[in-house]
């Protein structure tokens, strides 16, 4: 953001504050939100938001509200399904990994005792390892979206800075 510091000098009080606010709302509605919806495979909702006319005022934002609500509901439902599946998969993987480790690291006579003893500590370690692996895998999926949105946000800043100064309203 450092390169933007000298560019924003003189933009405060230039009469474009409200326009910039609506530009931000438009970006969040038609660019940012659809990017995350597409990642969640909610392509229909993403396309509907992208197809909205530019949000420039209260009326255009109010017109977008039903589509935003539909997208939010679909995202909530997808999140609930994904969270349940992820929790079940992580627990199953943790038990499997801990059991395999206990079996491989114990002698024939000690296997039964080792399997009984791994309990909470092994489950905790396996869940932590699964969480780290899942976090790494998730970041690989998220990184392109984050990069694209950062580039898009910088373009938005460029457009906001480039707005011509507005004449002060005479009272």
Tab-separated table of C-alpha atoms in Angstrom:
chain	number	residue	atom	x	y	z
A	1	UNK	CA	0.000	0.000	0.000
A	2	UNK	CA	2.997	2.347	0.360
A	3	UNK	CA	2.804	3.520	-3.274
A	4	UNK	CA	-0.722	4.748	-2.586
A	5	UNK	CA	0.282	7.144	0.204
A	6	UNK	CA	1.341	10.038	-2.029
A	7	UNK	CA	-1.521	9.340	-4.437
A	8	UNK	CA	-4.243	9.745	-1.801
A	9	UNK	CA	-2.947	13.115	-0.633
A	10	UNK	CA	-5.582	15.693	-1.505
A	11	UNK	CA	-8.440	13.228	-1.893
A	12	UNK	CA	-9.941	13.920	1.534
A	13	UNK	CA	-12.736	16.416	1.227
A	14	UNK	CA	-12.711	16.274	-2.570
A	15	UNK	CA	-16.464	15.627	-2.691
A	16	UNK	CA	-16.148	11.952	-3.662
A	17	UNK	CA	-16.533	10.332	-0.255
A	18	UNK	CA	-20.021	8.982	-0.891
A	19	UNK	CA	-19.119	7.867	-4.425
A	20	UNK	CA	-16.115	5.951	-3.037
A	21	UNK	CA	-18.326	4.314	-0.428
A	22	UNK	CA	-20.690	3.069	-3.143
A	23	UNK	CA	-17.736	1.923	-5.251
A	24	UNK	CA	-16.615	-0.161	-2.271
A	25	UNK	CA	-20.085	-1.620	-1.800
A	26	UNK	CA	-20.275	-2.430	-5.500
A	27	UNK	CA	-16.879	-4.191	-5.370
A	28	UNK	CA	-17.899	-6.225	-2.340
A	29	UNK	CA	-21.197	-7.212	-3.956
A	30	UNK	CA	-20.216	-7.853	-7.575
A	31	UNK	CA	-16.550	-8.892	-7.271
A	32	UNK	CA	-15.519	-10.078	-3.807
A	33	UNK	CA	-18.607	-12.042	-2.772
A	34	UNK	CA	-18.941	-13.871	-6.120
A	35	UNK	CA	-15.275	-14.936	-5.973
A	36	UNK	CA	-15.894	-16.748	-2.687
A	37	UNK	CA	-19.223	-18.140	-3.878
A	38	UNK	CA	-17.509	-19.627	-6.940
A	39	UNK	CA	-14.921	-21.252	-4.721
A	40	UNK	CA	-17.803	-22.871	-2.824
A	41	UNK	CA	-19.268	-24.053	-6.149
A	42	UNK	CA	-22.232	-21.711	-5.776
A	43	UNK	CA	-21.830	-20.581	-9.378
A	44	UNK	CA	-25.479	-19.678	-9.959
A	45	UNK	CA	-25.491	-17.238	-7.029
A	46	UNK	CA	-22.095	-15.828	-8.044
A	47	UNK	CA	-23.247	-15.240	-11.618
A	48	UNK	CA	-26.414	-13.514	-10.405
A	49	UNK	CA	-24.388	-11.076	-8.284
A	50	UNK	CA	-21.867	-10.402	-11.057
A	51	UNK	CA	-24.732	-9.637	-13.445
A	52	UNK	CA	-26.169	-6.919	-11.209
A	53	UNK	CA	-25.961	-3.361	-12.492
A	54	UNK	CA	-23.356	-1.214	-10.772
A	55	UNK	CA	-24.301	-0.263	-7.225
A	56	UNK	CA	-24.147	3.513	-7.036
A	57	UNK	CA	-26.753	4.503	-4.467
A	58	UNK	CA	-29.283	3.267	-1.902
A	59	UNK	CA	-31.796	2.289	-4.561
A	60	UNK	CA	-29.383	0.108	-6.545
A	61	UNK	CA	-28.163	-1.472	-3.329
A	62	UNK	CA	-31.739	-2.172	-2.202
A	63	UNK	CA	-32.397	-3.824	-5.570
A	64	UNK	CA	-29.394	-6.128	-4.964
A	65	UNK	CA	-30.593	-7.186	-1.501
A	66	UNK	CA	-32.752	-10.165	-2.569
A	67	UNK	CA	-29.862	-11.693	-4.541
A	68	UNK	CA	-27.453	-11.078	-1.673
A	69	UNK	CA	-29.862	-12.779	0.731
A	70	UNK	CA	-30.255	-15.764	-1.602
A	71	UNK	CA	-26.472	-16.058	-1.884
A	72	UNK	CA	-26.057	-15.806	1.893
A	73	UNK	CA	-28.622	-18.537	2.505
A	74	UNK	CA	-26.997	-20.834	-0.051
A	75	UNK	CA	-23.562	-20.177	1.444
A	76	UNK	CA	-24.827	-20.883	4.972
A	77	UNK	CA	-26.328	-24.189	3.856
A	78	UNK	CA	-23.138	-25.173	2.003
A	79	UNK	CA	-21.051	-24.232	5.051
A	80	UNK	CA	-23.151	-26.421	7.363
A	81	UNK	CA	-22.757	-29.436	5.063
A	82	UNK	CA	-19.019	-28.865	4.602
A	83	UNK	CA	-18.374	-28.346	8.317
A	84	UNK	CA	-20.144	-31.583	9.237
A	85	UNK	CA	-18.272	-33.540	6.553
A	86	UNK	CA	-14.920	-32.034	7.540
A	87	UNK	CA	-15.429	-32.823	11.224
A	88	UNK	CA	-16.371	-36.432	10.448
A	89	UNK	CA	-13.393	-36.851	8.094
A	90	UNK	CA	-10.916	-35.304	10.545
A	91	UNK	CA	-12.089	-37.521	13.394
A	92	UNK	CA	-11.928	-40.655	11.246
A	93	UNK	CA	-8.455	-39.731	9.975
A	94	UNK	CA	-7.217	-39.000	13.486
A	95	UNK	CA	-8.412	-42.340	14.826
A	96	UNK	CA	-6.965	-44.181	11.860
A	97	UNK	CA	-3.588	-42.437	12.072
A	98	UNK	CA	-3.315	-42.928	15.815
A	99	UNK	CA	-4.297	-46.588	15.584
A	100	UNK	CA	-1.832	-47.239	12.761
A	101	UNK	CA	0.961	-45.526	14.671
A	102	UNK	CA	0.240	-47.478	17.830
A	103	UNK	CA	0.154	-50.758	15.896
A	104	UNK	CA	3.383	-50.060	14.014
A	105	UNK	CA	5.327	-48.877	17.053
A	106	UNK	CA	4.471	-51.614	19.492
A	107	UNK	CA	5.532	-55.222	19.770
A	108	UNK	CA	3.107	-58.110	19.562
A	109	UNK	CA	2.777	-58.403	23.315
A	110	UNK	CA	2.349	-54.645	23.833
A	111	UNK	CA	-0.069	-53.890	21.001
A	112	UNK	CA	-3.235	-54.210	23.047
A	113	UNK	CA	-1.858	-51.976	25.780
A	114	UNK	CA	-0.552	-49.444	23.274
A	115	UNK	CA	-3.882	-49.214	21.471
A	116	UNK	CA	-5.661	-48.649	24.762
A	117	UNK	CA	-3.098	-46.086	25.929
A	118	UNK	CA	-2.961	-43.820	22.901
A	119	UNK	CA	-6.336	-42.293	23.902
A	120	UNK	CA	-6.576	-38.563	24.294
A	121	UNK	CA	-2.921	-37.697	23.625
A	122	UNK	CA	-2.770	-39.560	20.318
A	123	UNK	CA	-6.127	-38.240	19.201
A	124	UNK	CA	-5.033	-34.695	20.023
A	125	UNK	CA	-1.756	-35.094	18.134
A	126	UNK	CA	-3.454	-36.683	15.146
A	127	UNK	CA	-6.100	-33.955	15.031
A	128	UNK	CA	-3.403	-31.273	15.234
A	129	UNK	CA	-1.502	-32.913	12.361
A	130	UNK	CA	-4.694	-33.247	10.348
A	131	UNK	CA	-5.492	-29.592	11.059
A	132	UNK	CA	-2.055	-28.466	9.872
A	133	UNK	CA	-2.322	-30.550	6.718
A	134	UNK	CA	-5.836	-29.296	6.100
A	135	UNK	CA	-4.723	-25.694	6.623
A	136	UNK	CA	-1.916	-26.103	4.108
A	137	UNK	CA	-4.238	-27.712	1.584
A	138	UNK	CA	-6.878	-25.042	2.148
A	139	UNK	CA	-4.366	-22.238	1.578
A	140	UNK	CA	-3.374	-23.798	-1.765
A	141	UNK	CA	-7.026	-23.535	-2.815
A	142	UNK	CA	-7.586	-20.069	-1.336
A	143	UNK	CA	-4.364	-18.415	-2.534
A	144	UNK	CA	-5.448	-17.801	-6.165
A	145	UNK	CA	-8.716	-16.218	-5.006
A	146	UNK	CA	-6.902	-14.039	-2.477
A	147	UNK	CA	-4.378	-12.944	-5.112
A	148	UNK	CA	-7.110	-12.142	-7.648
A	149	UNK	CA	-9.097	-10.144	-5.092
A	150	UNK	CA	-6.021	-8.225	-3.968
A	151	UNK	CA	-5.286	-7.258	-7.576
A	152	UNK	CA	-8.923	-6.267	-8.033
A	153	UNK	CA	-8.872	-4.217	-4.828
A	154	UNK	CA	-5.812	-2.303	-6.043
A	155	UNK	CA	-7.640	-1.534	-9.300
A	156	UNK	CA	-10.568	-0.281	-7.215
A	157	UNK	CA	-8.219	2.000	-5.260
A	158	UNK	CA	-6.813	3.312	-8.538
A	159	UNK	CA	-10.329	4.127	-9.759
A	160	UNK	CA	-11.218	5.795	-6.445
A	161	UNK	CA	-8.118	7.971	-6.488
A	162	UNK	CA	-8.701	8.947	-10.120
A	163	UNK	CA	-12.163	10.429	-9.474
A	164	UNK	CA	-12.229	14.087	-10.443
A	165	UNK	CA	-12.643	16.584	-7.639
A	166	UNK	CA	-16.284	17.602	-7.200
A	167	UNK	CA	-17.359	21.213	-6.888
A	168	UNK	CA	-18.520	22.121	-3.415
A	169	UNK	CA	-22.285	22.482	-3.153
A	170	UNK	CA	-23.280	26.123	-2.693
A	171	UNK	CA	-25.638	26.759	0.166
